[in-house]
Amino acid sequence: MAGLDTVLITHAATGITLVTINRPRLRNAVDTPTARKLYDALLAFDAEEAQKVCILTGADGAFCAGFDLHTVSQSPLPAEAVEVTPSIAPMGPSRLRLSKPLIAAVEGHAVAGGLELALLADMRVVSETAIFGVFCRRWGVPLIDGGTVRLPHIVGFGRAMDMILTGRAVDAQEASTMGLANRVVPKGHALAKATEIAEELLLWPQKCMRVDRESAYFAAFDARTFQEAVGNEFVEGSKVVQHESVRGAARFSDGAGRHGDFGGKRVAKL
């Protein structure tokens, strides 16, 4: 695949970044150069204030089949991936914690390291063709890109152990049942639905959404106690009140949001 651009990046004028893994002949399996490109692409998104939401997907009906085992059979992991730091991981960005929303649009296989890339996202929008699984179990390759860390938080410890120990395939409907998939759509529609959700996220006050998102991550992964988690939630959330909450309350007081209508978007009544 010499000369092929293995990571495609597009920016919508609205503030949505689309990152596409582009190695379709290998079901978008990631080699070391591609991992570096993915890492750089997500760091660039996070640093660019004009870009608000990122969508990660794969080309031609597959999300990602994991790390390219052809390269593993020829050489060990790159030295920079061995040291456990917030730096690049074997799959690229999997050790990062972004400050803005990331949505995975999954068609076809998201397995092994591809599953771990999908777990990096805040949400997974999957087509009915999606297959998740720890397929690296079959080849003696462990999860070293955050899979054993993120998966139990997303689906629960018992379901995570089922997937991690057996390496079995999990289809879209089961993924939805266990909370691994946030939305299930027809074949070929994962990216369109992910884009629709991303456009909806652009409508909301951004500082408020990001501080709530970060608080959830802190509570799940960093806080030592419940009190530390709720204390962080209050302190960080309070910083946003003067920036967005006062203006939002004024808009509500003036009549906005009545009957579940938010700027032309109507939400279901409770």
mmCIF file of C-alpha atoms in Angstrom:
data_model
loop_
_atom_site.group_PDB
_atom_site.id
_atom_site.type_symbol
_atom_site.label_atom_id
_atom_site.label_comp_id
_atom_site.label_asym_id
_atom_site.label_seq_id
_atom_site.Cartn_x
_atom_site.Cartn_y
_atom_site.Cartn_z
ATOM 1 C CA MET A 1 0.000 0.000 0.000
ATOM 2 C CA ALA A 2 2.864 2.317 -0.773
ATOM 3 C CA GLY A 3 1.735 5.874 -1.277
ATOM 4 C CA LEU A 4 -1.647 5.338 0.368
ATOM 5 C CA ASP A 5 -2.650 8.018 2.872
ATOM 6 C CA THR A 6 -3.517 5.738 5.767
ATOM 7 C CA VAL A 7 -5.281 8.390 7.868
ATOM 8 C CA LEU A 8 -7.677 10.838 6.225
ATOM 9 C CA ILE A 9 -8.654 14.039 8.038
ATOM 10 C CA THR A 10 -11.444 16.403 7.063
ATOM 11 C CA HIS A 11 -12.785 19.459 8.880
ATOM 12 C CA ALA A 12 -16.376 20.587 8.574
ATOM 13 C CA ALA A 13 -17.015 24.304 8.696
ATOM 14 C CA THR A 14 -19.371 23.644 11.589
ATOM 15 C CA GLY A 15 -16.533 22.401 13.845
ATOM 16 C CA ILE A 16 -16.620 18.635 13.302
ATOM 17 C CA THR A 17 -13.360 16.770 12.590
ATOM 18 C CA LEU A 18 -13.594 13.433 10.763
ATOM 19 C CA VAL A 19 -10.646 11.046 11.146
ATOM 20 C CA THR A 20 -10.760 7.966 8.898
ATOM 21 C CA ILE A 21 -8.423 4.969 9.145
ATOM 22 C CA ASN A 22 -7.679 4.168 5.517
ATOM 23 C CA ARG A 23 -6.070 0.737 5.097
ATOM 24 C CA PRO A 24 -9.104 -1.065 3.613
ATOM 25 C CA ARG A 25 -7.208 -4.055 2.190
ATOM 26 C CA LEU A 26 -6.272 -4.993 5.777
ATOM 27 C CA ARG A 27 -9.649 -4.057 7.294
ATOM 28 C CA ASN A 28 -7.948 -0.888 8.505
ATOM 29 C CA ALA A 29 -5.443 -2.713 10.682
ATOM 30 C CA VAL A 30 -3.004 -0.196 12.157
ATOM 31 C CA ASP A 31 0.763 -0.318 11.675
ATOM 32 C CA THR A 32 3.242 1.914 13.505
ATOM 33 C CA PRO A 33 3.207 4.821 10.985
ATOM 34 C CA THR A 34 -0.598 4.782 10.960
ATOM 35 C CA ALA A 35 -0.659 4.754 14.763
ATOM 36 C CA ARG A 36 1.503 7.883 14.788
ATOM 37 C CA LYS A 37 -0.825 9.597 12.302
ATOM 38 C CA LEU A 38 -3.883 8.755 14.402
ATOM 39 C CA TYR A 39 -2.165 10.055 17.522
ATOM 40 C CA ASP A 40 -1.178 13.292 15.832
ATOM 41 C CA ALA A 41 -4.649 13.738 14.311
ATOM 42 C CA LEU A 42 -6.478 13.448 17.633
ATOM 43 C CA LEU A 43 -3.978 15.686 19.430
ATOM 44 C CA ALA A 44 -4.409 18.289 16.683
ATOM 45 C CA PHE A 45 -8.194 18.098 17.030
ATOM 46 C CA ASP A 46 -7.984 18.540 20.786
ATOM 47 C CA ALA A 47 -5.745 21.578 20.419
ATOM 48 C CA GLU A 48 -7.874 23.344 17.783
ATOM 49 C CA GLU A 49 -10.577 25.351 19.545
ATOM 50 C CA ALA A 50 -12.592 25.812 16.351
ATOM 51 C CA GLN A 51 -13.117 22.034 16.175
ATOM 52 C CA LYS A 52 -15.690 20.922 18.746
ATOM 53 C CA VAL A 53 -16.434 17.225 18.090
ATOM 54 C CA CYS A 54 -14.385 14.462 16.464
ATOM 55 C CA ILE A 55 -15.676 11.373 14.671
ATOM 56 C CA LEU A 56 -13.357 8.380 14.281
ATOM 57 C CA THR A 57 -14.223 5.808 11.621
ATOM 58 C CA GLY A 58 -12.735 3.356 9.141
ATOM 59 C CA ALA A 59 -12.829 3.169 5.360
ATOM 60 C CA ASP A 60 -14.838 0.786 3.189
ATOM 61 C CA GLY A 61 -17.111 -0.973 5.644
ATOM 62 C CA ALA A 62 -14.663 -1.832 8.425
ATOM 63 C CA PHE A 63 -13.699 0.117 11.526
ATOM 64 C CA CYS A 64 -10.367 -1.451 12.499
ATOM 65 C CA ALA A 65 -9.084 -5.022 12.739
ATOM 66 C CA GLY A 66 -6.491 -4.110 15.371
ATOM 67 C CA PHE A 67 -2.732 -3.853 15.099
ATOM 68 C CA ASP A 68 -1.238 -5.201 11.879
ATOM 69 C CA LEU A 69 0.004 -8.647 12.981
ATOM 70 C CA HIS A 70 2.142 -8.917 9.861
ATOM 71 C CA THR A 71 4.369 -6.236 11.362
ATOM 72 C CA VAL A 72 4.275 -7.807 14.854
ATOM 73 C CA SER A 73 5.544 -11.087 13.396
ATOM 74 C CA GLN A 74 8.561 -9.275 11.963
ATOM 75 C CA SER A 75 9.546 -6.998 14.852
ATOM 76 C CA PRO A 76 8.600 -6.110 18.448
ATOM 77 C CA LEU A 77 6.674 -3.031 19.468
ATOM 78 C CA PRO A 78 8.297 0.312 18.776
ATOM 79 C CA ALA A 79 10.454 1.443 21.704
ATOM 80 C CA GLU A 80 8.405 4.605 22.216
ATOM 81 C CA ALA A 81 5.299 2.495 22.882
ATOM 82 C CA VAL A 82 6.892 0.400 25.626
ATOM 83 C CA GLU A 83 7.258 3.126 28.253
ATOM 84 C CA VAL A 84 3.876 3.660 29.910
ATOM 85 C CA THR A 85 3.308 7.396 29.596
ATOM 86 C CA PRO A 86 0.529 9.582 28.175
ATOM 87 C CA SER A 87 2.506 9.406 24.906
ATOM 88 C CA ILE A 88 1.791 7.356 21.825
ATOM 89 C CA ALA A 89 0.627 3.770 22.363
ATOM 90 C CA PRO A 90 0.896 0.825 19.931
ATOM 91 C CA MET A 91 -2.486 1.775 18.391
ATOM 92 C CA GLY A 92 -1.604 5.463 18.576
ATOM 93 C CA PRO A 93 -3.967 7.637 20.646
ATOM 94 C CA SER A 94 -5.347 5.009 23.025
ATOM 95 C CA ARG A 95 -3.620 6.426 26.144
ATOM 96 C CA LEU A 96 -5.015 9.898 25.556
ATOM 97 C CA ARG A 97 -7.906 11.502 27.406
ATOM 98 C CA LEU A 98 -9.285 14.163 25.127
ATOM 99 C CA SER A 99 -10.929 17.326 26.393
ATOM 100 C CA LYS A 100 -13.697 17.290 23.769
ATOM 101 C CA PRO A 101 -16.213 14.678 22.590
ATOM 102 C CA LEU A 102 -15.099 11.788 20.390
ATOM 103 C CA ILE A 103 -17.632 9.569 18.617
ATOM 104 C CA ALA A 104 -16.717 6.267 16.961
ATOM 105 C CA ALA A 105 -18.704 5.404 13.823
ATOM 106 C CA VAL A 106 -18.371 1.637 13.491
ATOM 107 C CA GLU A 107 -19.113 -0.458 10.427
ATOM 108 C CA GLY A 108 -17.890 -4.043 10.351
ATOM 109 C CA HIS A 109 -15.077 -5.250 12.587
ATOM 110 C CA ALA A 110 -13.816 -3.309 15.614
ATOM 111 C CA VAL A 111 -11.685 -6.034 17.157
ATOM 112 C CA ALA A 112 -8.491 -6.403 19.195
ATOM 113 C CA GLY A 113 -6.757 -3.016 19.037
ATOM 114 C CA GLY A 114 -9.678 -1.785 16.937
ATOM 115 C CA LEU A 115 -11.973 -2.482 19.862
ATOM 116 C CA GLU A 116 -9.588 -0.477 22.051
ATOM 117 C CA LEU A 117 -9.752 2.465 19.645
ATOM 118 C CA ALA A 118 -13.551 2.287 19.747
ATOM 119 C CA LEU A 119 -13.409 2.291 23.563
ATOM 120 C CA LEU A 120 -11.417 5.536 23.430
ATOM 121 C CA ALA A 121 -14.559 7.256 22.146
ATOM 122 C CA ASP A 122 -17.251 8.694 24.407
ATOM 123 C CA MET A 123 -19.944 7.101 22.249
ATOM 124 C CA ARG A 124 -20.050 4.303 19.708
ATOM 125 C CA VAL A 125 -22.552 4.543 16.857
ATOM 126 C CA VAL A 126 -22.573 1.173 15.105
ATOM 127 C CA SER A 127 -24.217 -0.333 12.082
ATOM 128 C CA GLU A 128 -25.931 -3.697 12.167
ATOM 129 C CA THR A 129 -22.782 -5.134 10.553
ATOM 130 C CA ALA A 130 -20.582 -4.260 13.540
ATOM 131 C CA ILE A 131 -18.541 -6.983 15.240
ATOM 132 C CA PHE A 132 -16.624 -6.343 18.469
ATOM 133 C CA GLY A 133 -14.229 -8.768 20.116
ATOM 134 C CA VAL A 134 -10.891 -9.396 21.766
ATOM 135 C CA PHE A 135 -9.758 -11.393 18.736
ATOM 136 C CA CYS A 136 -6.103 -10.918 19.709
ATOM 137 C CA ARG A 137 -6.808 -13.565 22.358
ATOM 138 C CA ARG A 138 -6.386 -16.129 19.586
ATOM 139 C CA TRP A 139 -2.806 -15.104 18.794
ATOM 140 C CA GLY A 140 -1.307 -14.489 22.209
ATOM 141 C CA VAL A 141 -1.454 -10.715 21.881
ATOM 142 C CA PRO A 142 -2.650 -8.981 25.078
ATOM 143 C CA LEU A 143 -4.747 -5.850 25.368
ATOM 144 C CA ILE A 144 -2.170 -3.101 25.927
ATOM 145 C CA ASP A 145 -4.089 -0.141 24.498
ATOM 146 C CA GLY A 146 -6.511 0.479 27.340
ATOM 147 C CA GLY A 147 -8.931 -2.363 26.676
ATOM 148 C CA THR A 148 -8.737 -3.918 30.149
ATOM 149 C CA VAL A 149 -9.064 -0.433 31.677
ATOM 150 C CA ARG A 150 -11.942 1.048 29.686
ATOM 151 C CA LEU A 151 -14.066 -1.993 28.829
ATOM 152 C CA PRO A 152 -15.093 -2.864 32.439
ATOM 153 C CA HIS A 153 -16.163 0.748 33.017
ATOM 154 C CA ILE A 154 -18.322 0.731 29.888
ATOM 155 C CA VAL A 155 -20.005 -2.689 30.022
ATOM 156 C CA GLY A 156 -19.434 -3.807 33.621
ATOM 157 C CA PHE A 157 -16.845 -6.199 35.032
ATOM 158 C CA GLY A 158 -18.690 -9.445 34.338
ATOM 159 C CA ARG A 159 -19.415 -8.705 30.692
ATOM 160 C CA ALA A 160 -15.903 -7.377 30.205
ATOM 161 C CA MET A 161 -14.454 -10.627 31.591
ATOM 162 C CA ASP A 162 -16.631 -12.611 29.196
ATOM 163 C CA MET A 163 -15.215 -10.700 26.234
ATOM 164 C CA ILE A 164 -11.630 -10.560 27.504
ATOM 165 C CA LEU A 165 -11.316 -14.236 28.455
ATOM 166 C CA THR A 166 -13.159 -15.853 25.550
ATOM 167 C CA GLY A 167 -12.228 -13.510 22.693
ATOM 168 C CA ARG A 168 -15.641 -14.232 21.197
ATOM 169 C CA ALA A 169 -17.438 -12.072 18.668
ATOM 170 C CA VAL A 170 -20.097 -9.654 19.929
ATOM 171 C CA ASP A 171 -22.556 -8.437 17.314
ATOM 172 C CA ALA A 172 -24.282 -5.059 17.161
ATOM 173 C CA GLN A 173 -27.432 -6.073 19.010
ATOM 174 C CA GLU A 174 -25.573 -7.679 21.903
ATOM 175 C CA ALA A 175 -23.244 -4.688 22.010
ATOM 176 C CA SER A 176 -26.298 -2.455 22.378
ATOM 177 C CA THR A 177 -27.704 -4.627 25.156
ATOM 178 C CA MET A 178 -24.473 -4.440 27.168
ATOM 179 C CA GLY A 179 -23.969 -0.704 26.609
ATOM 180 C CA LEU A 180 -20.989 -1.069 24.299
ATOM 181 C CA ALA A 181 -22.991 0.414 21.407
ATOM 182 C CA ASN A 182 -24.890 3.649 22.050
ATOM 183 C CA ARG A 183 -26.865 3.553 18.781
ATOM 184 C CA VAL A 184 -27.466 0.787 16.228
ATOM 185 C CA VAL A 185 -28.317 1.802 12.659
ATOM 186 C CA PRO A 186 -28.689 0.040 9.294
ATOM 187 C CA LYS A 187 -25.648 -0.978 7.276
ATOM 188 C CA GLY A 188 -23.799 1.981 5.834
ATOM 189 C CA HIS A 189 -25.434 4.573 8.112
ATOM 190 C CA ALA A 190 -23.060 4.692 11.104
ATOM 191 C CA LEU A 191 -21.163 7.755 9.912
ATOM 192 C CA ALA A 192 -24.332 9.651 8.998
ATOM 193 C CA LYS A 193 -25.834 8.995 12.436
ATOM 194 C CA ALA A 194 -22.587 9.890 14.198
ATOM 195 C CA THR A 195 -22.513 13.150 12.241
ATOM 196 C CA GLU A 196 -26.109 13.872 13.218
ATOM 197 C CA ILE A 197 -25.221 13.394 16.886
ATOM 198 C CA ALA A 198 -22.089 15.519 16.515
ATOM 199 C CA GLU A 199 -24.150 18.331 14.991
ATOM 200 C CA GLU A 200 -26.541 18.107 17.935
ATOM 201 C CA LEU A 201 -23.636 18.407 20.387
ATOM 202 C CA LEU A 202 -22.589 21.623 18.644
ATOM 203 C CA LEU A 203 -25.893 23.212 19.711
ATOM 204 C CA TRP A 204 -25.194 23.019 23.440
ATOM 205 C CA PRO A 205 -23.112 25.426 25.567
ATOM 206 C CA GLN A 206 -19.637 23.948 25.114
ATOM 207 C CA LYS A 207 -17.955 24.794 28.433
ATOM 208 C CA CYS A 208 -20.832 23.240 30.372
ATOM 209 C CA MET A 209 -20.821 20.079 28.280
ATOM 210 C CA ARG A 210 -17.050 19.672 28.542
ATOM 211 C CA VAL A 211 -16.894 20.210 32.302
ATOM 212 C CA ASP A 212 -19.630 17.597 32.842
ATOM 213 C CA ARG A 213 -17.803 15.206 30.514
ATOM 214 C CA GLU A 214 -14.495 15.677 32.337
ATOM 215 C CA SER A 215 -16.177 15.245 35.729
ATOM 216 C CA ALA A 216 -17.556 11.880 34.613
ATOM 217 C CA TYR A 217 -14.068 10.775 33.524
ATOM 218 C CA PHE A 218 -12.545 11.980 36.786
ATOM 219 C CA ALA A 219 -15.125 10.086 38.828
ATOM 220 C CA ALA A 220 -14.657 6.902 36.793
ATOM 221 C CA PHE A 221 -10.862 6.805 36.585
ATOM 222 C CA ASP A 222 -9.176 9.287 38.941
ATOM 223 C CA ALA A 223 -11.194 9.877 42.101
ATOM 224 C CA ARG A 224 -10.204 7.845 45.161
ATOM 225 C CA THR A 225 -13.483 8.416 47.003
ATOM 226 C CA PHE A 226 -17.052 9.502 46.342
ATOM 227 C CA GLN A 227 -16.418 12.721 48.238
ATOM 228 C CA GLU A 228 -13.421 13.531 46.072
ATOM 229 C CA ALA A 229 -15.525 12.964 42.951
ATOM 230 C CA VAL A 230 -18.440 15.157 44.028
ATOM 231 C CA GLY A 231 -16.059 17.798 45.364
ATOM 232 C CA ASN A 232 -14.322 17.979 41.986
ATOM 233 C CA GLU A 233 -17.694 18.109 40.236
ATOM 234 C CA PHE A 234 -18.754 21.147 42.299
ATOM 235 C CA VAL A 235 -15.463 23.045 42.068
ATOM 236 C CA GLU A 236 -15.012 22.599 38.331
ATOM 237 C CA GLY A 237 -18.701 23.044 37.530
ATOM 238 C CA SER A 238 -18.874 26.266 39.509
ATOM 239 C CA LYS A 239 -16.269 27.793 37.204
ATOM 240 C CA VAL A 240 -18.691 27.506 34.301
ATOM 241 C CA VAL A 241 -21.665 29.128 36.033
ATOM 242 C CA GLN A 242 -20.597 32.708 35.336
ATOM 243 C CA HIS A 243 -19.591 31.881 31.772
ATOM 244 C CA GLU A 244 -22.675 30.054 30.545
ATOM 245 C CA SER A 245 -25.203 29.252 33.273
ATOM 246 C CA VAL A 246 -26.275 32.821 34.002
ATOM 247 C CA ARG A 247 -26.890 33.504 30.311
ATOM 248 C CA GLY A 248 -28.694 30.189 29.927
ATOM 249 C CA ALA A 249 -30.942 30.877 32.916
ATOM 250 C CA ALA A 250 -31.764 34.305 31.474
ATOM 251 C CA ARG A 251 -32.775 32.750 28.160
ATOM 252 C CA PHE A 252 -34.991 30.257 29.977
ATOM 253 C CA SER A 253 -36.548 33.059 32.011
ATOM 254 C CA ASP A 254 -37.301 34.878 28.770
ATOM 255 C CA GLY A 255 -39.249 31.881 27.467
ATOM 256 C CA ALA A 256 -36.726 29.655 25.702
ATOM 257 C CA GLY A 257 -37.013 25.895 26.145
ATOM 258 C CA ARG A 258 -40.711 25.789 26.909
ATOM 259 C CA HIS A 259 -42.478 22.467 26.252
ATOM 260 C CA GLY A 260 -39.199 20.690 25.570
ATOM 261 C CA ASP A 261 -38.242 22.834 22.560
ATOM 262 C CA PHE A 262 -34.573 23.874 22.468
ATOM 263 C CA GLY A 263 -33.866 26.129 19.522
ATOM 264 C CA GLY A 264 -36.000 24.131 17.131
ATOM 265 C CA LYS A 265 -35.088 20.736 18.630
ATOM 266 C CA ARG A 266 -37.930 19.160 20.561
ATOM 267 C CA VAL A 267 -37.161 16.602 23.238
ATOM 268 C CA ALA A 268 -39.507 13.912 24.506
ATOM 269 C CA LYS A 269 -41.624 14.827 27.519
ATOM 270 C CA LEU A 270 -40.912 12.950 30.718
#
